[in-house]
Amino acid sequence: MMPADCPPAEESAMPDPNQPTPPAGWYPDGRGGQRWWDGTQWTEHTQPPAPPGPSGPSGPSGPSDATVMAPQQPAQPRQPAQPRPPAHPPAQQYGQQPPFPQPPFPQQYGQQQYGQPAYGQPSWTPPSGGKGGRRLPMIIGGAVVALLAAVLLVVVLVKALGGGSPEDVAKEYLTASFESDYGTVCELTAEDQRESLIEDADDCGDYAEEQAKEEDEESEQYEDDYDLSIDDIRGNFDFEVEIEDVDEKGDDEAVVEVRQTTEYTEDDDFLDEELDGDRSSSSTFRMRLVKEDGDWRVAEPYVLD
C-alpha cells in the first residue's frame, strides 16, 4: 500500500486536487520497482526492485540516467587579423630627415649595421653582395640606406667653407665625406644639424678629433684581415661626383641632384670578400642646401622623393 503523501498511481488519469502535491523523488511504482516523480507528473525514469537486504534511508536524488546539459555558450568572435608589416619601408619623402650616403669602406667593427646615422659621417656608395651583405649596406636604385661610419684616418682642415655655389658646396661636402674629413663635413653642415652633430663635443675640431680616435682604434682590424692600411684601401677607389641639376628655391634654399660613382681598381681579398667582386657602384640622389650668413650649408645630404 502506497503512503498517503505518494503521488497518484500510474493508472490514475490525474491527481486528486484535494491532496497536497508530493515533492519530486523516487516512489514505488506498484510493481516492486520505483519511478521518478518530478513534482507534477511521472517520468520515464525507473529503477528495478532493490535486492533483499537492509538498507538505510536516503533522501530523494535525481534520476541516475538523466543527462544534465550545460547551456551552450555563444561562439567567441574571431579576433581581427593583425596587419602585416610592409616588406620594404616606404621611400623617404622630401623634407624628412634623410639617411646619409655611404662610406667607401665597411662599417667599423662591432658597430650596429643599420640605423639612422648622425650628420657629418662619410659618404659613399659600395657595391652589393658578399660580406657586404652583412657589413656593407647599399644604395641601390635610390633606395633609402643608412650611413656607416668609415674606418679612415682623418686629416682635419678647419677653414672658411661654403662661400661658393650650391653645386660647389655639394661636391666639397661629398668629397670630404669620402675622405673622412670630419672637420670639413661638420663646417659644411647647416647650423641646426651641426648642433646635433657636435652635441658631445665642443666644436667641429673637437668632434673631428673624437671621430679620428674612434676610427684609429678600429682600423687595425682591416690590416689584420687584408694586410692593407686604410690609406691603401682608400687609394684603391676611384671616386667621382657629377652635378646633374640645381634647383634654387628662392634666395636661401637649393636642391642639388648628384650622381656619385665609385670603382675599386685592385684585385685582392678586400674586393672578393667585402665587395663580393663588384668593383663599381653608382647612385643618383638629391641634396638640400640652405644659405646661412651668406654661405651655403648642407641641411639634408640625401633626399629621396
Short mmCIF file of C-alpha atoms in Angstrom, two decimals:
data_model
loop_
_atom_site.label_atom_id
_atom_site.label_comp_id
_atom_site.label_asym_id
_atom_site.label_seq_id
_atom_site.Cartn_x
_atom_site.Cartn_y
_atom_site.Cartn_z
CA MET A 1 0.00 0.00 0.00
CA MET A 2 1.40 3.45 -1.01
CA PRO A 3 1.78 6.17 1.64
CA ALA A 4 -0.76 8.97 1.73
CA ASP A 5 1.78 11.51 0.56
CA CYS A 6 2.81 9.48 -2.50
CA PRO A 7 1.89 10.71 -5.95
CA PRO A 8 -1.11 9.10 -7.65
CA ALA A 9 -0.73 5.66 -9.11
CA GLU A 10 0.42 5.50 -12.72
CA GLU A 11 -3.02 4.26 -13.77
CA SER A 12 -4.70 7.39 -12.37
CA ALA A 13 -5.67 9.88 -15.01
CA MET A 14 -4.93 12.91 -12.81
CA PRO A 15 -4.07 13.62 -9.15
CA ASP A 16 -6.71 14.38 -6.52
CA PRO A 17 -6.90 18.19 -6.26
CA ASN A 18 -7.79 17.88 -2.57
CA GLN A 19 -4.47 16.25 -1.74
CA PRO A 20 -1.15 18.16 -1.49
CA THR A 21 1.29 17.53 -4.35
CA PRO A 22 4.15 15.25 -3.22
CA PRO A 23 7.68 16.54 -3.73
CA ALA A 24 9.87 15.21 -6.54
CA GLY A 25 11.55 11.91 -5.77
CA TRP A 26 11.59 8.16 -6.24
CA TYR A 27 8.32 6.42 -5.37
CA PRO A 28 7.06 2.80 -5.57
CA ASP A 29 5.57 2.01 -8.95
CA GLY A 30 3.32 -0.80 -7.69
CA ARG A 31 5.41 -3.44 -9.46
CA GLY A 32 8.20 -3.76 -6.91
CA GLY A 33 10.33 -1.07 -8.53
CA GLN A 34 10.47 2.71 -8.34
CA ARG A 35 9.66 5.53 -10.75
CA TRP A 36 10.76 9.19 -10.66
CA TRP A 37 8.05 11.72 -9.82
CA ASP A 38 9.13 15.24 -10.93
CA GLY A 39 6.66 17.02 -8.64
CA THR A 40 3.89 17.30 -11.22
CA GLN A 41 3.90 14.04 -13.14
CA TRP A 42 5.53 10.65 -13.56
CA THR A 43 8.63 10.45 -15.79
CA GLU A 44 10.07 7.58 -17.84
CA HIS A 45 12.92 7.05 -15.37
CA THR A 46 12.58 3.82 -13.37
CA GLN A 47 14.62 1.67 -11.01
CA PRO A 48 14.39 -2.14 -10.76
CA PRO A 49 13.38 -3.76 -7.47
CA ALA A 50 16.12 -3.49 -4.85
CA PRO A 51 17.85 -6.78 -3.85
CA PRO A 52 16.83 -8.15 -0.46
CA GLY A 53 18.80 -6.88 2.49
CA PRO A 54 18.83 -3.98 4.92
CA SER A 55 19.34 -0.56 3.55
CA GLY A 56 19.40 2.78 5.29
CA PRO A 57 17.01 5.55 4.44
CA SER A 58 18.17 8.00 1.87
CA GLY A 59 16.81 11.24 0.60
CA PRO A 60 15.48 11.60 -2.89
CA SER A 61 18.01 12.10 -5.64
CA GLY A 62 17.82 12.87 -9.30
CA PRO A 63 17.36 10.12 -11.90
CA SER A 64 20.56 8.16 -12.39
CA ASP A 65 20.40 8.13 -16.15
CA ALA A 66 19.41 11.75 -16.58
CA THR A 67 21.86 13.90 -18.52
CA VAL A 68 22.42 17.48 -17.43
CA MET A 69 23.03 19.72 -20.45
CA ALA A 70 25.05 22.85 -19.91
CA PRO A 71 23.71 25.88 -21.70
CA GLN A 72 25.53 26.44 -24.95
CA GLN A 73 27.95 29.31 -24.81
CA PRO A 74 27.82 31.79 -27.67
CA ALA A 75 30.69 31.50 -30.08
CA GLN A 76 33.55 33.84 -29.32
CA PRO A 77 34.07 36.44 -32.03
CA ARG A 78 37.20 35.99 -34.10
CA GLN A 79 39.91 38.49 -33.43
CA PRO A 80 40.66 40.64 -36.46
CA ALA A 81 43.85 39.72 -38.20
CA GLN A 82 46.76 41.95 -37.35
CA PRO A 83 48.08 43.93 -40.32
CA ARG A 84 51.29 42.54 -41.72
CA PRO A 85 54.26 44.89 -41.89
CA PRO A 86 55.24 46.01 -45.36
CA ALA A 87 58.01 44.02 -46.99
CA HIS A 88 60.01 47.20 -47.57
CA PRO A 89 59.98 50.57 -45.81
CA PRO A 90 58.35 53.40 -47.72
CA ALA A 91 60.55 55.72 -49.68
CA GLN A 92 61.95 58.75 -47.87
CA GLN A 93 59.84 61.80 -48.57
CA TYR A 94 61.26 65.19 -49.41
CA GLY A 95 61.68 67.27 -46.27
CA GLN A 96 62.10 64.33 -43.88
CA GLN A 97 65.31 63.62 -42.01
CA PRO A 98 67.36 61.66 -44.58
CA PRO A 99 69.97 58.97 -44.16
CA PHE A 100 73.43 59.71 -45.45
CA PRO A 101 75.12 58.25 -48.47
CA GLN A 102 77.64 55.57 -47.58
CA PRO A 103 81.39 55.46 -46.93
CA PRO A 104 83.91 53.64 -49.13
CA PHE A 105 84.71 51.01 -46.52
CA PRO A 106 82.68 48.60 -44.42
CA GLN A 107 81.37 49.88 -41.14
CA GLN A 108 83.52 49.88 -38.08
CA TYR A 109 83.83 46.53 -36.42
CA GLY A 110 81.41 45.99 -33.57
CA GLN A 111 79.03 48.76 -34.62
CA GLN A 112 75.39 48.32 -35.44
CA GLN A 113 74.97 47.87 -39.16
CA TYR A 114 71.72 49.66 -39.86
CA GLY A 115 70.13 52.75 -38.39
CA GLN A 116 69.79 56.46 -38.78
CA PRO A 117 73.29 57.96 -38.72
CA ALA A 118 74.31 61.30 -37.37
CA TYR A 119 75.13 64.21 -39.63
CA GLY A 120 78.70 64.56 -40.75
CA GLN A 121 79.71 60.95 -41.29
CA PRO A 122 81.38 59.87 -44.53
CA SER A 123 79.50 59.23 -47.71
CA TRP A 124 79.97 56.60 -50.38
CA THR A 125 78.03 54.00 -52.35
CA PRO A 126 79.51 50.49 -52.11
CA PRO A 127 78.67 47.62 -54.49
CA SER A 128 76.41 44.83 -53.30
CA GLY A 129 76.88 41.19 -52.33
CA GLY A 130 79.31 39.03 -50.38
CA LYS A 131 80.24 40.08 -46.88
CA GLY A 132 78.91 43.40 -47.97
CA GLY A 133 75.51 41.83 -47.31
CA ARG A 134 76.48 41.77 -43.65
CA ARG A 135 78.75 44.77 -43.33
CA LEU A 136 78.09 46.83 -46.47
CA PRO A 137 74.52 48.15 -46.69
CA MET A 138 73.98 49.51 -50.18
CA ILE A 139 72.40 52.36 -52.04
CA ILE A 140 70.68 50.64 -54.98
CA GLY A 141 68.28 52.35 -57.31
CA GLY A 142 67.69 55.27 -55.00
CA ALA A 143 66.70 53.08 -52.02
CA VAL A 144 66.92 54.64 -48.58
CA VAL A 145 70.06 53.45 -46.86
CA ALA A 146 71.93 54.04 -43.66
CA LEU A 147 75.23 55.86 -43.43
CA LEU A 148 78.02 53.77 -41.97
CA ALA A 149 80.93 55.19 -40.03
CA ALA A 150 84.01 54.85 -42.25
CA VAL A 151 87.21 53.39 -40.84
CA LEU A 152 89.59 56.07 -42.06
CA LEU A 153 92.37 58.23 -40.67
CA VAL A 154 91.30 61.86 -40.58
CA VAL A 155 93.27 64.96 -41.51
CA VAL A 156 91.32 67.85 -40.05
CA LEU A 157 91.33 71.02 -42.12
CA VAL A 158 89.43 73.83 -40.41
CA LYS A 159 88.95 76.63 -42.89
CA ALA A 160 86.35 79.02 -44.25
CA LEU A 161 83.94 76.93 -46.32
CA GLY A 162 80.64 77.17 -48.12
CA GLY A 163 81.05 80.51 -49.83
CA GLY A 164 80.69 79.07 -53.34
CA SER A 165 77.66 77.98 -55.31
CA PRO A 166 75.31 75.21 -54.12
CA GLU A 167 76.87 72.71 -56.53
CA ASP A 168 80.39 73.57 -55.35
CA VAL A 169 79.43 73.07 -51.72
CA ALA A 170 77.65 69.80 -52.51
CA LYS A 171 80.74 68.40 -54.25
CA GLU A 172 83.04 69.63 -51.49
CA TYR A 173 80.82 68.05 -48.85
CA LEU A 174 80.71 64.65 -50.60
CA THR A 175 84.45 64.65 -51.26
CA ALA A 176 85.17 65.43 -47.60
CA SER A 177 82.80 62.64 -46.63
CA PHE A 178 84.62 60.18 -48.90
CA GLU A 179 87.93 61.15 -47.34
CA SER A 180 86.50 61.05 -43.79
CA ASP A 181 87.40 64.69 -43.29
CA TYR A 182 85.00 65.12 -40.40
CA GLY A 183 86.04 68.67 -39.66
CA THR A 184 85.16 69.86 -43.16
CA VAL A 185 81.91 67.92 -43.19
CA CYS A 186 80.96 69.49 -39.87
CA GLU A 187 81.75 73.01 -41.08
CA LEU A 188 79.66 72.46 -44.23
CA THR A 189 76.65 71.22 -42.26
CA ALA A 190 73.74 73.58 -41.59
CA GLU A 191 73.61 75.09 -38.12
CA ASP A 192 70.65 73.16 -36.70
CA GLN A 193 72.04 69.82 -37.82
CA ARG A 194 75.56 70.77 -36.75
CA GLU A 195 74.38 71.38 -33.18
CA SER A 196 73.05 67.83 -33.08
CA LEU A 197 76.24 66.52 -34.67
CA ILE A 198 78.58 68.04 -32.08
CA GLU A 199 76.26 67.53 -29.12
CA ASP A 200 79.01 65.71 -27.20
CA ALA A 201 81.87 67.88 -28.50
CA ASP A 202 82.90 71.49 -28.03
CA ASP A 203 83.15 72.36 -31.72
CA CYS A 204 83.80 70.84 -35.15
CA GLY A 205 87.51 70.43 -34.43
CA ASP A 206 86.85 68.57 -31.20
CA TYR A 207 84.25 66.42 -32.95
CA ALA A 208 86.69 65.50 -35.73
CA GLU A 209 89.39 64.54 -33.22
CA GLU A 210 86.99 62.26 -31.36
CA GLN A 211 85.97 60.58 -34.61
CA ALA A 212 89.61 60.10 -35.59
CA LYS A 213 90.39 58.39 -32.29
CA GLU A 214 87.48 56.01 -32.69
CA GLU A 215 88.46 55.14 -36.25
CA ASP A 216 92.09 54.65 -35.30
CA GLU A 217 91.06 52.09 -32.68
CA GLU A 218 89.02 50.17 -35.26
CA SER A 219 91.33 50.40 -38.26
CA GLU A 220 93.79 47.71 -37.16
CA GLN A 221 91.21 45.04 -37.97
CA TYR A 222 91.48 45.78 -41.68
CA GLU A 223 95.22 45.35 -41.64
CA ASP A 224 94.77 42.02 -39.86
CA ASP A 225 92.16 40.84 -42.36
CA TYR A 226 93.56 42.15 -45.64
CA ASP A 227 97.12 43.31 -44.95
CA LEU A 228 96.03 46.73 -46.20
CA SER A 229 96.05 50.02 -44.37
CA ILE A 230 93.10 52.36 -44.50
CA ASP A 231 95.03 54.66 -46.80
CA ASP A 232 95.82 51.71 -49.10
CA ILE A 233 92.16 50.76 -49.36
CA ARG A 234 91.03 54.33 -49.94
CA GLY A 235 93.69 54.76 -52.60
CA ASN A 236 92.28 51.76 -54.45
CA PHE A 237 88.97 53.55 -55.04
CA ASP A 238 88.22 55.96 -57.85
CA PHE A 239 85.59 58.41 -56.66
CA GLU A 240 83.64 60.84 -58.82
CA VAL A 241 80.81 63.30 -58.19
CA GLU A 242 78.81 64.82 -61.04
CA ILE A 243 76.20 67.55 -60.62
CA GLU A 244 73.11 66.63 -62.64
CA ASP A 245 70.84 69.56 -61.76
CA VAL A 246 70.49 72.55 -59.42
CA ASP A 247 67.08 73.87 -58.41
CA GLU A 248 67.35 77.10 -56.43
CA LYS A 249 64.20 77.80 -54.43
CA GLY A 250 64.39 81.50 -53.71
CA ASP A 251 67.50 83.13 -52.30
CA ASP A 252 68.26 80.80 -49.41
CA GLU A 253 67.43 77.22 -50.45
CA ALA A 254 68.59 74.92 -53.24
CA VAL A 255 68.21 71.26 -54.19
CA VAL A 256 71.20 69.74 -55.96
CA GLU A 257 70.87 66.47 -57.89
CA VAL A 258 74.08 64.47 -57.72
CA ARG A 259 75.41 61.35 -59.41
CA GLN A 260 78.09 59.63 -57.33
CA THR A 261 80.27 56.86 -58.79
CA THR A 262 82.94 54.66 -57.21
CA GLU A 263 85.17 51.92 -58.61
CA TYR A 264 87.60 49.61 -56.83
CA THR A 265 90.69 49.23 -59.00
CA GLU A 266 92.62 46.33 -57.41
CA ASP A 267 92.26 42.54 -57.38
CA ASP A 268 92.61 41.48 -53.76
CA ASP A 269 90.81 39.88 -50.83
CA PHE A 270 89.05 43.12 -50.00
CA LEU A 271 87.41 43.11 -53.42
CA ASP A 272 86.48 39.43 -53.19
CA GLU A 273 85.31 39.27 -49.58
CA GLU A 274 84.00 42.72 -48.74
CA LEU A 275 82.73 43.77 -52.17
CA ASP A 276 81.93 40.27 -53.49
CA GLY A 277 83.83 41.06 -56.65
CA ASP A 278 81.64 44.05 -57.55
CA ARG A 279 84.01 46.82 -58.50
CA SER A 280 81.66 49.60 -59.49
CA SER A 281 78.68 51.28 -57.95
CA SER A 282 76.79 54.48 -58.64
CA SER A 283 73.72 56.27 -57.38
CA THR A 284 71.80 59.44 -58.10
CA PHE A 285 70.29 61.39 -55.23
CA ARG A 286 69.44 64.93 -54.20
CA MET A 287 70.89 67.17 -51.52
CA ARG A 288 69.12 70.11 -49.89
CA LEU A 289 71.23 73.14 -49.06
CA VAL A 290 70.35 76.34 -47.23
CA LYS A 291 72.13 79.68 -47.13
CA GLU A 292 73.29 80.84 -43.70
CA ASP A 293 75.16 84.14 -43.21
CA GLY A 294 75.75 84.29 -46.96
CA ASP A 295 77.25 80.79 -47.21
CA TRP A 296 75.65 77.58 -48.47
CA ARG A 297 75.39 74.72 -45.99
CA VAL A 298 74.09 71.15 -46.33
CA ALA A 299 70.79 70.68 -44.48
CA GLU A 300 69.91 67.27 -45.94
CA PRO A 301 72.69 65.34 -47.67
CA TYR A 302 70.43 62.61 -49.06
CA VAL A 303 66.86 63.35 -50.14
CA LEU A 304 64.51 60.93 -51.87
CA ASP A 305 61.11 61.75 -53.38
#
